[in-house]
């Protein structure tokens, strides 16, 4: 028998209590995992800064949906991406433009880094079937940090192959020179 300095008897480990504690820990981890994934948010949301420029057609979100996409089993739907090549201009712009599809939604996203030291004009365009298009003016700061810009999600019409995205980066002002054009096709 083990004794402590105080003369008290050391508690015995109850195997049933240990199993119950283990089971409670596993259940807590299983419940916390989907909540952790949901609270992480969507990739690219934090760095996105954009404002609508123009839109033809009904590119707005569908009524009755928060983001236009239903969720499956609390973990979200898979997102398919068709991306063009990563491009770099001699002036210091790096960009890659993609068409993304998730469930019934399609949208465009560009990943970019502006190392020019100056704020630039940029426009992201999503062109779809039937002459539909959406354009977003993206805030392109001079901070040399990786960032994203994306168009609003819209209900897909036809297959993902019917969509193309293009981003153009130019110097500020009416006579600003085009520095880089990045597209979702190769």
Short mmCIF file of N, CA and C in Angstrom, two decimals:
data_model
loop_
_atom_site.label_atom_id
_atom_site.label_comp_id
_atom_site.label_asym_id
_atom_site.label_seq_id
_atom_site.Cartn_x
_atom_site.Cartn_y
_atom_site.Cartn_z
N UNK A 1 0.83 -1.16 0.00
CA UNK A 1 0.00 0.00 0.00
C UNK A 1 0.89 1.24 0.00
N UNK A 2 0.53 2.24 -0.83
CA UNK A 2 1.29 3.47 -0.93
C UNK A 2 0.77 4.48 0.08
N UNK A 3 1.68 5.19 0.69
CA UNK A 3 1.30 6.22 1.65
C UNK A 3 2.00 7.53 1.29
N UNK A 4 1.27 8.63 1.43
CA UNK A 4 1.86 9.96 1.25
C UNK A 4 2.39 10.43 2.59
N UNK A 5 3.10 11.56 2.56
CA UNK A 5 3.68 12.08 3.78
C UNK A 5 2.64 12.43 4.84
N UNK A 6 1.43 12.71 4.41
CA UNK A 6 0.37 13.09 5.35
C UNK A 6 -0.32 11.89 5.96
N UNK A 7 0.08 10.70 5.61
CA UNK A 7 -0.52 9.51 6.16
C UNK A 7 -1.81 9.11 5.48
N UNK A 8 -2.18 9.79 4.37
CA UNK A 8 -3.41 9.46 3.66
C UNK A 8 -3.14 8.39 2.63
N UNK A 9 -4.13 7.69 2.32
CA UNK A 9 -4.06 6.62 1.34
C UNK A 9 -4.20 7.21 -0.08
N UNK A 10 -3.36 6.77 -1.05
CA UNK A 10 -3.42 7.25 -2.44
C UNK A 10 -4.68 6.69 -3.10
N UNK A 11 -5.38 7.51 -3.91
CA UNK A 11 -6.62 7.03 -4.54
C UNK A 11 -6.31 5.97 -5.59
N UNK A 12 -7.20 5.00 -5.68
CA UNK A 12 -7.07 3.94 -6.69
C UNK A 12 -7.67 4.44 -7.98
N UNK A 13 -7.09 4.05 -9.09
CA UNK A 13 -7.63 4.42 -10.40
C UNK A 13 -8.73 3.44 -10.76
N UNK A 14 -9.90 3.99 -11.02
CA UNK A 14 -11.06 3.20 -11.38
C UNK A 14 -11.07 3.04 -12.90
N UNK A 15 -10.95 1.84 -13.48
CA UNK A 15 -10.93 1.65 -14.93
C UNK A 15 -12.22 2.13 -15.59
N UNK A 16 -13.36 2.02 -14.91
CA UNK A 16 -14.61 2.51 -15.49
C UNK A 16 -14.60 4.02 -15.61
N UNK A 17 -14.09 4.69 -14.61
CA UNK A 17 -14.02 6.14 -14.64
C UNK A 17 -13.06 6.61 -15.74
N UNK A 18 -11.95 5.92 -15.89
CA UNK A 18 -10.97 6.25 -16.93
C UNK A 18 -11.59 6.07 -18.32
N UNK A 19 -12.34 4.99 -18.53
CA UNK A 19 -13.01 4.77 -19.82
C UNK A 19 -14.06 5.85 -20.08
N UNK A 20 -14.82 6.23 -19.08
CA UNK A 20 -15.83 7.28 -19.22
C UNK A 20 -15.17 8.62 -19.57
N UNK A 21 -14.07 8.94 -18.91
CA UNK A 21 -13.34 10.17 -19.19
C UNK A 21 -12.81 10.17 -20.63
N UNK A 22 -12.29 9.05 -21.07
CA UNK A 22 -11.80 8.93 -22.45
C UNK A 22 -12.93 9.10 -23.44
N UNK A 23 -14.08 8.47 -23.19
CA UNK A 23 -15.23 8.57 -24.08
C UNK A 23 -15.74 10.01 -24.17
N UNK A 24 -15.81 10.70 -23.04
CA UNK A 24 -16.26 12.10 -23.02
C UNK A 24 -15.28 12.97 -23.82
N UNK A 25 -13.98 12.72 -23.71
CA UNK A 25 -12.98 13.49 -24.45
C UNK A 25 -13.12 13.27 -25.95
N UNK A 26 -13.34 12.03 -26.38
CA UNK A 26 -13.51 11.73 -27.80
C UNK A 26 -14.77 12.41 -28.35
N UNK A 27 -15.87 12.33 -27.61
CA UNK A 27 -17.11 12.97 -28.05
C UNK A 27 -16.92 14.48 -28.17
N UNK A 28 -16.24 15.09 -27.21
CA UNK A 28 -15.99 16.53 -27.27
C UNK A 28 -15.15 16.89 -28.49
N UNK A 29 -14.16 16.09 -28.82
CA UNK A 29 -13.32 16.35 -30.00
C UNK A 29 -14.13 16.22 -31.29
N UNK A 30 -15.00 15.21 -31.36
CA UNK A 30 -15.83 15.01 -32.56
C UNK A 30 -16.80 16.18 -32.75
N UNK A 31 -17.35 16.70 -31.66
CA UNK A 31 -18.26 17.84 -31.74
C UNK A 31 -17.50 19.12 -32.10
N UNK A 32 -16.30 19.29 -31.58
CA UNK A 32 -15.53 20.52 -31.79
C UNK A 32 -14.95 20.62 -33.19
N UNK A 33 -14.63 19.50 -33.85
CA UNK A 33 -13.99 19.53 -35.17
C UNK A 33 -14.82 20.28 -36.21
N UNK A 34 -16.12 19.96 -36.43
CA UNK A 34 -16.88 20.72 -37.42
C UNK A 34 -17.01 22.20 -37.06
N UNK A 35 -17.09 22.51 -35.76
CA UNK A 35 -17.17 23.91 -35.35
C UNK A 35 -15.87 24.64 -35.66
N UNK A 36 -14.74 23.97 -35.49
CA UNK A 36 -13.45 24.56 -35.80
C UNK A 36 -13.33 24.82 -37.29
N UNK A 37 -13.72 23.86 -38.11
CA UNK A 37 -13.67 24.01 -39.56
C UNK A 37 -14.59 25.15 -40.00
N UNK A 38 -15.78 25.23 -39.44
CA UNK A 38 -16.73 26.27 -39.83
C UNK A 38 -16.24 27.65 -39.43
N UNK A 39 -15.60 27.76 -38.26
CA UNK A 39 -15.15 29.07 -37.81
C UNK A 39 -13.90 29.53 -38.53
N UNK A 40 -13.20 28.62 -39.22
CA UNK A 40 -11.99 29.01 -39.95
C UNK A 40 -12.32 29.88 -41.14
N UNK A 41 -13.52 29.80 -41.67
CA UNK A 41 -13.93 30.64 -42.79
C UNK A 41 -13.42 30.10 -44.10
N UNK A 42 -13.74 30.81 -45.16
CA UNK A 42 -13.35 30.41 -46.50
C UNK A 42 -12.01 31.03 -46.83
N UNK A 43 -11.16 30.29 -47.52
CA UNK A 43 -9.87 30.79 -47.94
C UNK A 43 -10.03 32.03 -48.78
N UNK A 44 -9.24 33.06 -48.41
CA UNK A 44 -9.26 34.27 -49.19
C UNK A 44 -10.22 35.32 -48.72
N UNK A 45 -11.11 35.02 -47.77
CA UNK A 45 -12.07 36.01 -47.31
C UNK A 45 -11.41 37.18 -46.61
N UNK A 46 -10.40 36.92 -45.80
CA UNK A 46 -9.80 38.01 -45.02
C UNK A 46 -9.07 39.01 -45.89
N UNK A 47 -8.41 38.56 -46.95
CA UNK A 47 -7.62 39.46 -47.77
C UNK A 47 -8.40 40.09 -48.90
N UNK A 48 -9.68 39.85 -48.98
CA UNK A 48 -10.45 40.33 -50.11
C UNK A 48 -10.94 41.75 -49.87
N UNK A 49 -10.74 42.57 -50.87
CA UNK A 49 -11.29 43.92 -50.82
C UNK A 49 -11.71 44.27 -52.24
N UNK A 50 -13.00 44.39 -52.48
CA UNK A 50 -13.46 44.65 -53.83
C UNK A 50 -14.76 45.42 -53.80
N UNK A 51 -15.04 46.05 -54.93
CA UNK A 51 -16.29 46.79 -55.07
C UNK A 51 -16.83 46.56 -56.46
N UNK A 52 -18.15 46.41 -56.63
CA UNK A 52 -18.68 46.14 -57.95
C UNK A 52 -18.46 47.32 -58.89
N UNK A 53 -18.15 46.99 -60.16
CA UNK A 53 -18.01 48.01 -61.19
C UNK A 53 -19.22 47.97 -62.08
N UNK A 54 -19.49 46.82 -62.67
CA UNK A 54 -20.63 46.71 -63.58
C UNK A 54 -21.09 45.27 -63.60
N UNK A 55 -22.34 45.07 -63.97
CA UNK A 55 -22.88 43.73 -64.04
C UNK A 55 -23.96 43.69 -65.10
N UNK A 56 -23.92 42.64 -65.92
CA UNK A 56 -25.01 42.42 -66.86
C UNK A 56 -25.70 41.13 -66.47
N UNK A 57 -26.98 41.11 -66.50
CA UNK A 57 -27.73 39.91 -66.12
C UNK A 57 -28.02 39.94 -64.63
N UNK A 58 -28.51 38.83 -64.13
CA UNK A 58 -28.89 38.76 -62.72
C UNK A 58 -27.82 38.00 -61.95
N UNK A 59 -26.70 38.64 -61.72
CA UNK A 59 -25.56 37.99 -61.08
C UNK A 59 -25.64 37.99 -59.56
N UNK A 60 -26.68 38.53 -58.98
CA UNK A 60 -26.80 38.61 -57.53
C UNK A 60 -27.04 37.26 -56.89
N UNK A 61 -26.93 37.20 -55.57
CA UNK A 61 -27.16 35.94 -54.88
C UNK A 61 -28.62 35.51 -54.99
N UNK A 62 -28.83 34.20 -54.94
CA UNK A 62 -30.18 33.67 -55.01
C UNK A 62 -30.90 33.95 -53.71
N UNK A 63 -32.18 34.26 -53.77
CA UNK A 63 -32.93 34.48 -52.53
C UNK A 63 -32.96 33.22 -51.68
N UNK A 64 -32.91 33.42 -50.36
CA UNK A 64 -33.02 32.29 -49.44
C UNK A 64 -31.72 31.57 -49.19
N UNK A 65 -30.58 32.06 -49.72
CA UNK A 65 -29.31 31.42 -49.45
C UNK A 65 -28.33 32.44 -48.93
N UNK A 66 -27.56 32.05 -47.93
CA UNK A 66 -26.61 32.98 -47.32
C UNK A 66 -25.49 33.31 -48.29
N UNK A 67 -24.82 32.30 -48.80
CA UNK A 67 -23.74 32.51 -49.75
C UNK A 67 -24.10 31.94 -51.11
N UNK A 68 -25.30 31.47 -51.28
CA UNK A 68 -25.71 30.89 -52.55
C UNK A 68 -25.37 29.41 -52.65
N UNK A 69 -24.74 28.81 -51.63
CA UNK A 69 -24.36 27.41 -51.68
C UNK A 69 -24.88 26.68 -50.48
N UNK A 70 -25.51 25.53 -50.68
CA UNK A 70 -25.92 24.74 -49.53
C UNK A 70 -24.70 24.06 -48.90
N UNK A 71 -24.79 23.71 -47.66
CA UNK A 71 -23.71 23.01 -46.97
C UNK A 71 -24.06 21.54 -46.86
N UNK A 72 -23.07 20.70 -46.96
CA UNK A 72 -23.27 19.25 -46.86
C UNK A 72 -22.61 18.74 -45.59
N UNK A 73 -23.36 18.10 -44.75
CA UNK A 73 -22.87 17.49 -43.52
C UNK A 73 -22.11 18.47 -42.63
N UNK A 74 -22.36 19.77 -42.76
CA UNK A 74 -21.71 20.76 -41.93
C UNK A 74 -20.26 21.06 -42.31
N UNK A 75 -19.71 20.35 -43.28
CA UNK A 75 -18.32 20.56 -43.63
C UNK A 75 -18.15 21.34 -44.92
N UNK A 76 -19.20 21.61 -45.67
CA UNK A 76 -19.10 22.37 -46.91
C UNK A 76 -18.95 21.47 -48.11
N UNK A 77 -19.16 22.06 -49.27
CA UNK A 77 -19.04 21.32 -50.52
C UNK A 77 -17.64 21.48 -51.08
N UNK A 78 -17.23 20.53 -51.89
CA UNK A 78 -15.94 20.63 -52.56
C UNK A 78 -15.98 21.77 -53.57
N UNK A 79 -14.87 22.46 -53.74
CA UNK A 79 -14.77 23.55 -54.69
C UNK A 79 -13.82 23.13 -55.81
N UNK A 80 -14.29 23.22 -57.05
CA UNK A 80 -13.45 22.93 -58.21
C UNK A 80 -12.85 24.24 -58.71
N UNK A 81 -11.57 24.22 -59.07
CA UNK A 81 -10.90 25.44 -59.54
C UNK A 81 -10.23 25.16 -60.89
N UNK A 82 -10.47 26.07 -61.84
CA UNK A 82 -9.76 26.06 -63.12
C UNK A 82 -8.92 27.32 -63.15
N UNK A 83 -7.61 27.18 -63.03
CA UNK A 83 -6.73 28.32 -62.90
C UNK A 83 -5.78 28.41 -64.08
N UNK A 84 -5.49 29.62 -64.47
CA UNK A 84 -4.48 29.87 -65.47
C UNK A 84 -3.10 29.82 -64.82
N UNK A 85 -2.07 30.09 -65.59
CA UNK A 85 -0.71 30.03 -65.04
C UNK A 85 -0.43 31.20 -64.09
N UNK A 86 0.53 31.00 -63.21
CA UNK A 86 1.01 32.09 -62.36
C UNK A 86 1.89 32.97 -63.23
N UNK A 87 1.57 34.27 -63.28
CA UNK A 87 2.31 35.21 -64.13
C UNK A 87 2.98 36.27 -63.28
N UNK A 88 4.12 36.77 -63.77
CA UNK A 88 4.83 37.86 -63.11
C UNK A 88 5.22 38.88 -64.17
N UNK A 89 4.92 40.15 -63.91
CA UNK A 89 5.31 41.21 -64.84
C UNK A 89 6.69 41.75 -64.45
N UNK A 90 7.41 42.34 -65.40
CA UNK A 90 8.70 42.96 -65.07
C UNK A 90 8.56 44.09 -64.04
N UNK A 91 7.36 44.66 -63.93
CA UNK A 91 7.12 45.77 -63.00
C UNK A 91 6.92 45.30 -61.56
N UNK A 92 6.69 44.00 -61.34
CA UNK A 92 6.55 43.49 -59.98
C UNK A 92 5.17 43.03 -59.59
N UNK A 93 4.28 42.78 -60.54
CA UNK A 93 2.96 42.24 -60.23
C UNK A 93 3.01 40.73 -60.45
N UNK A 94 2.52 39.97 -59.48
CA UNK A 94 2.37 38.52 -59.61
C UNK A 94 0.89 38.21 -59.49
N UNK A 95 0.36 37.34 -60.37
CA UNK A 95 -1.07 37.04 -60.30
C UNK A 95 -1.38 35.67 -60.89
N UNK A 96 -2.44 35.09 -60.40
CA UNK A 96 -3.04 33.87 -60.95
C UNK A 96 -4.54 34.03 -60.82
N UNK A 97 -5.26 33.77 -61.91
CA UNK A 97 -6.71 33.97 -61.95
C UNK A 97 -7.40 32.63 -62.15
N UNK A 98 -8.51 32.42 -61.44
CA UNK A 98 -9.21 31.14 -61.45
C UNK A 98 -10.71 31.34 -61.60
N UNK A 99 -11.38 30.33 -62.17
CA UNK A 99 -12.83 30.20 -62.14
C UNK A 99 -13.11 29.11 -61.13
N UNK A 100 -13.94 29.40 -60.13
CA UNK A 100 -14.26 28.46 -59.07
C UNK A 100 -15.71 28.03 -59.18
N UNK A 101 -15.96 26.75 -58.91
CA UNK A 101 -17.32 26.21 -58.92
C UNK A 101 -17.51 25.40 -57.65
N UNK A 102 -18.62 25.69 -56.97
CA UNK A 102 -18.97 24.95 -55.76
C UNK A 102 -20.47 24.72 -55.78
N UNK A 103 -20.87 23.46 -55.83
CA UNK A 103 -22.30 23.16 -55.93
C UNK A 103 -22.86 23.77 -57.19
N UNK A 104 -23.88 24.64 -57.04
CA UNK A 104 -24.51 25.29 -58.19
C UNK A 104 -23.95 26.69 -58.45
N UNK A 105 -22.89 27.09 -57.75
CA UNK A 105 -22.35 28.44 -57.86
C UNK A 105 -21.04 28.48 -58.63
N UNK A 106 -20.83 29.59 -59.34
CA UNK A 106 -19.58 29.85 -60.05
C UNK A 106 -19.17 31.28 -59.76
N UNK A 107 -17.86 31.52 -59.61
CA UNK A 107 -17.33 32.87 -59.41
C UNK A 107 -15.87 32.88 -59.82
N UNK A 108 -15.28 34.06 -59.88
CA UNK A 108 -13.87 34.21 -60.26
C UNK A 108 -13.09 34.73 -59.06
N UNK A 109 -11.84 34.32 -58.98
CA UNK A 109 -10.94 34.81 -57.93
C UNK A 109 -9.57 34.99 -58.53
N UNK A 110 -8.90 36.07 -58.15
CA UNK A 110 -7.50 36.25 -58.53
C UNK A 110 -6.66 36.35 -57.27
N UNK A 111 -5.53 35.66 -57.31
CA UNK A 111 -4.54 35.72 -56.25
C UNK A 111 -3.44 36.63 -56.77
N UNK A 112 -3.02 37.63 -56.01
CA UNK A 112 -2.01 38.54 -56.54
C UNK A 112 -1.10 39.07 -55.44
N UNK A 113 0.01 39.64 -55.88
CA UNK A 113 0.95 40.32 -55.00
C UNK A 113 1.47 41.52 -55.77
N UNK A 114 1.38 42.70 -55.18
CA UNK A 114 1.81 43.93 -55.82
C UNK A 114 3.12 44.39 -55.19
N UNK A 115 4.24 44.18 -55.89
CA UNK A 115 5.55 44.58 -55.39
C UNK A 115 6.06 45.83 -56.10
N UNK A 116 5.17 46.61 -56.73
CA UNK A 116 5.60 47.81 -57.45
C UNK A 116 5.88 48.98 -56.53
N UNK A 117 5.34 48.95 -55.32
CA UNK A 117 5.49 50.06 -54.41
C UNK A 117 4.42 51.13 -54.59
N UNK A 118 3.51 50.94 -55.54
CA UNK A 118 2.44 51.90 -55.80
C UNK A 118 1.10 51.19 -55.84
N UNK A 119 0.07 51.87 -55.41
CA UNK A 119 -1.29 51.36 -55.51
C UNK A 119 -1.69 51.34 -56.99
N UNK A 120 -2.38 50.28 -57.41
CA UNK A 120 -2.73 50.10 -58.82
C UNK A 120 -4.23 50.00 -59.03
N UNK A 121 -4.67 50.20 -60.25
CA UNK A 121 -6.04 49.93 -60.68
C UNK A 121 -6.07 48.47 -61.10
N UNK A 122 -7.12 47.75 -60.71
CA UNK A 122 -7.28 46.37 -61.19
C UNK A 122 -8.76 46.06 -61.32
N UNK A 123 -9.07 45.26 -62.34
CA UNK A 123 -10.44 44.85 -62.60
C UNK A 123 -10.44 43.35 -62.88
N UNK A 124 -11.31 42.63 -62.19
CA UNK A 124 -11.49 41.20 -62.38
C UNK A 124 -12.82 41.00 -63.11
N UNK A 125 -12.78 40.28 -64.23
CA UNK A 125 -13.99 40.03 -65.03
C UNK A 125 -14.26 38.54 -65.10
N UNK A 126 -15.53 38.17 -64.91
CA UNK A 126 -16.00 36.80 -65.10
C UNK A 126 -16.95 36.81 -66.27
N UNK A 127 -16.62 36.07 -67.32
CA UNK A 127 -17.48 35.97 -68.50
C UNK A 127 -18.07 34.57 -68.55
N UNK A 128 -19.40 34.52 -68.77
CA UNK A 128 -20.09 33.25 -68.77
C UNK A 128 -20.90 33.03 -70.02
N UNK A 129 -21.64 31.92 -70.06
CA UNK A 129 -22.46 31.59 -71.23
C UNK A 129 -23.50 32.68 -71.52
N UNK A 130 -23.82 32.83 -72.78
CA UNK A 130 -24.86 33.76 -73.19
C UNK A 130 -24.45 35.22 -73.09
N UNK A 131 -23.16 35.52 -73.11
CA UNK A 131 -22.71 36.89 -73.06
C UNK A 131 -22.79 37.53 -71.68
N UNK A 132 -23.04 36.74 -70.65
CA UNK A 132 -23.13 37.28 -69.28
C UNK A 132 -21.74 37.61 -68.78
N UNK A 133 -21.62 38.73 -68.04
CA UNK A 133 -20.33 39.07 -67.45
C UNK A 133 -20.53 39.87 -66.17
N UNK A 134 -19.56 39.76 -65.29
CA UNK A 134 -19.53 40.50 -64.03
C UNK A 134 -18.12 41.06 -63.91
N UNK A 135 -18.00 42.32 -63.49
CA UNK A 135 -16.69 42.93 -63.27
C UNK A 135 -16.60 43.46 -61.86
N UNK A 136 -15.43 43.31 -61.26
CA UNK A 136 -15.15 43.83 -59.92
C UNK A 136 -13.90 44.69 -59.97
N UNK A 137 -13.97 45.87 -59.38
CA UNK A 137 -12.78 46.70 -59.20
C UNK A 137 -12.17 46.26 -57.89
N UNK A 138 -10.90 45.91 -57.92
CA UNK A 138 -10.22 45.38 -56.74
C UNK A 138 -9.29 46.43 -56.17
N UNK A 139 -9.29 46.58 -54.86
CA UNK A 139 -8.37 47.48 -54.19
C UNK A 139 -7.02 46.81 -54.16
N UNK A 140 -6.06 47.38 -54.88
CA UNK A 140 -4.72 46.80 -54.98
C UNK A 140 -3.75 47.75 -54.32
N UNK A 141 -3.50 47.54 -53.03
CA UNK A 141 -2.62 48.42 -52.26
C UNK A 141 -1.16 48.21 -52.63
N UNK A 142 -0.31 49.03 -52.06
CA UNK A 142 1.12 48.99 -52.35
C UNK A 142 1.90 48.30 -51.23
N UNK A 143 1.27 47.39 -50.51
CA UNK A 143 1.88 46.80 -49.32
C UNK A 143 2.71 45.55 -49.57
N UNK A 144 2.81 45.06 -50.81
CA UNK A 144 3.65 43.90 -51.17
C UNK A 144 3.23 42.62 -50.44
N UNK A 145 1.97 42.53 -50.01
CA UNK A 145 1.47 41.33 -49.35
C UNK A 145 0.58 40.54 -50.29
N UNK A 146 0.59 39.21 -50.24
CA UNK A 146 -0.33 38.41 -51.05
C UNK A 146 -1.78 38.76 -50.69
N UNK A 147 -2.64 38.83 -51.70
CA UNK A 147 -4.05 39.18 -51.48
C UNK A 147 -4.91 38.49 -52.53
N UNK A 148 -6.23 38.60 -52.36
CA UNK A 148 -7.17 38.04 -53.33
C UNK A 148 -8.26 39.05 -53.62
N UNK A 149 -8.93 38.83 -54.73
CA UNK A 149 -10.11 39.58 -55.11
C UNK A 149 -11.04 38.58 -55.78
N UNK A 150 -12.34 38.70 -55.55
CA UNK A 150 -13.26 37.78 -56.22
C UNK A 150 -14.57 38.45 -56.56
N UNK A 151 -15.22 37.89 -57.57
CA UNK A 151 -16.54 38.37 -57.98
C UNK A 151 -17.58 37.73 -57.08
N UNK A 152 -18.79 38.26 -57.07
CA UNK A 152 -19.86 37.58 -56.33
C UNK A 152 -20.15 36.21 -56.95
N UNK A 153 -20.64 35.32 -56.16
CA UNK A 153 -21.05 34.00 -56.66
C UNK A 153 -22.36 34.15 -57.41
N UNK A 154 -22.49 33.39 -58.46
CA UNK A 154 -23.75 33.38 -59.20
C UNK A 154 -24.10 31.94 -59.54
N UNK A 155 -25.37 31.70 -59.76
CA UNK A 155 -25.83 30.36 -60.10
C UNK A 155 -25.23 29.97 -61.45
N UNK A 156 -24.63 28.80 -61.51
CA UNK A 156 -23.98 28.33 -62.74
C UNK A 156 -25.00 28.10 -63.83
N UNK A 157 -24.63 28.47 -65.03
CA UNK A 157 -25.44 28.21 -66.22
C UNK A 157 -24.55 27.45 -67.19
N UNK A 158 -24.87 26.20 -67.39
CA UNK A 158 -24.00 25.36 -68.21
C UNK A 158 -22.84 24.83 -67.38
N UNK A 159 -21.90 24.18 -68.04
CA UNK A 159 -20.77 23.59 -67.34
C UNK A 159 -19.70 24.62 -66.99
N UNK A 160 -18.78 24.24 -66.11
CA UNK A 160 -17.73 25.17 -65.70
C UNK A 160 -16.83 25.59 -66.86
N UNK A 161 -16.76 24.78 -67.91
CA UNK A 161 -15.96 25.12 -69.07
C UNK A 161 -16.50 26.32 -69.85
N UNK A 162 -17.74 26.74 -69.58
CA UNK A 162 -18.33 27.87 -70.26
C UNK A 162 -17.96 29.21 -69.63
N UNK A 163 -17.14 29.20 -68.57
CA UNK A 163 -16.76 30.42 -67.87
C UNK A 163 -15.27 30.71 -68.05
N UNK A 164 -14.95 31.99 -68.14
CA UNK A 164 -13.56 32.45 -68.24
C UNK A 164 -13.41 33.68 -67.34
N UNK A 165 -12.26 33.82 -66.72
CA UNK A 165 -11.99 35.00 -65.89
C UNK A 165 -10.69 35.66 -66.35
N UNK A 166 -10.67 36.99 -66.27
CA UNK A 166 -9.48 37.77 -66.64
C UNK A 166 -9.32 38.90 -65.62
N UNK A 167 -8.09 39.12 -65.18
CA UNK A 167 -7.78 40.25 -64.32
C UNK A 167 -6.76 41.13 -65.03
N UNK A 168 -6.99 42.44 -64.99
CA UNK A 168 -6.04 43.40 -65.57
C UNK A 168 -5.56 44.34 -64.47
N UNK A 169 -4.24 44.52 -64.40
CA UNK A 169 -3.61 45.43 -63.45
C UNK A 169 -2.99 46.57 -64.25
N UNK A 170 -3.28 47.81 -63.87
CA UNK A 170 -2.77 48.97 -64.59
C UNK A 170 -2.37 50.06 -63.60
N UNK A 171 -1.52 50.98 -64.10
CA UNK A 171 -1.17 52.15 -63.31
C UNK A 171 -2.42 52.98 -63.08
N UNK A 172 -2.45 53.73 -62.00
CA UNK A 172 -3.60 54.57 -61.69
C UNK A 172 -3.72 55.72 -62.69
N UNK A 173 -4.95 56.19 -62.87
CA UNK A 173 -5.19 57.34 -63.73
C UNK A 173 -5.76 56.94 -65.07
N UNK A 174 -6.30 57.93 -65.79
CA UNK A 174 -6.95 57.69 -67.09
C UNK A 174 -5.97 57.14 -68.13
N UNK A 175 -4.72 57.53 -68.05
CA UNK A 175 -3.72 57.09 -69.03
C UNK A 175 -2.81 56.00 -68.47
N UNK A 176 -3.24 55.31 -67.41
CA UNK A 176 -2.40 54.30 -66.77
C UNK A 176 -2.08 53.14 -67.70
N UNK A 177 -0.81 52.78 -67.77
CA UNK A 177 -0.37 51.68 -68.64
C UNK A 177 -0.78 50.33 -68.06
N UNK A 178 -1.16 49.41 -68.94
CA UNK A 178 -1.49 48.04 -68.53
C UNK A 178 -0.19 47.35 -68.13
N UNK A 179 -0.14 46.81 -66.91
CA UNK A 179 1.06 46.17 -66.40
C UNK A 179 1.00 44.65 -66.50
N UNK A 180 -0.21 44.07 -66.35
CA UNK A 180 -0.34 42.60 -66.39
C UNK A 180 -1.78 42.23 -66.67
N UNK A 181 -1.97 41.21 -67.50
CA UNK A 181 -3.29 40.62 -67.75
C UNK A 181 -3.14 39.13 -67.41
N UNK A 182 -3.98 38.66 -66.50
CA UNK A 182 -3.93 37.27 -66.04
C UNK A 182 -5.27 36.62 -66.31
N UNK A 183 -5.29 35.44 -66.92
CA UNK A 183 -6.53 34.76 -67.25
C UNK A 183 -6.63 33.37 -66.67
N UNK A 184 -7.85 32.84 -66.64
CA UNK A 184 -8.09 31.51 -66.08
C UNK A 184 -7.77 30.40 -67.07
N UNK A 185 -7.54 30.74 -68.32
CA UNK A 185 -7.18 29.72 -69.30
C UNK A 185 -5.67 29.69 -69.46
N UNK A 186 -5.15 28.58 -69.93
CA UNK A 186 -3.69 28.46 -70.06
C UNK A 186 -3.25 28.95 -71.42
#
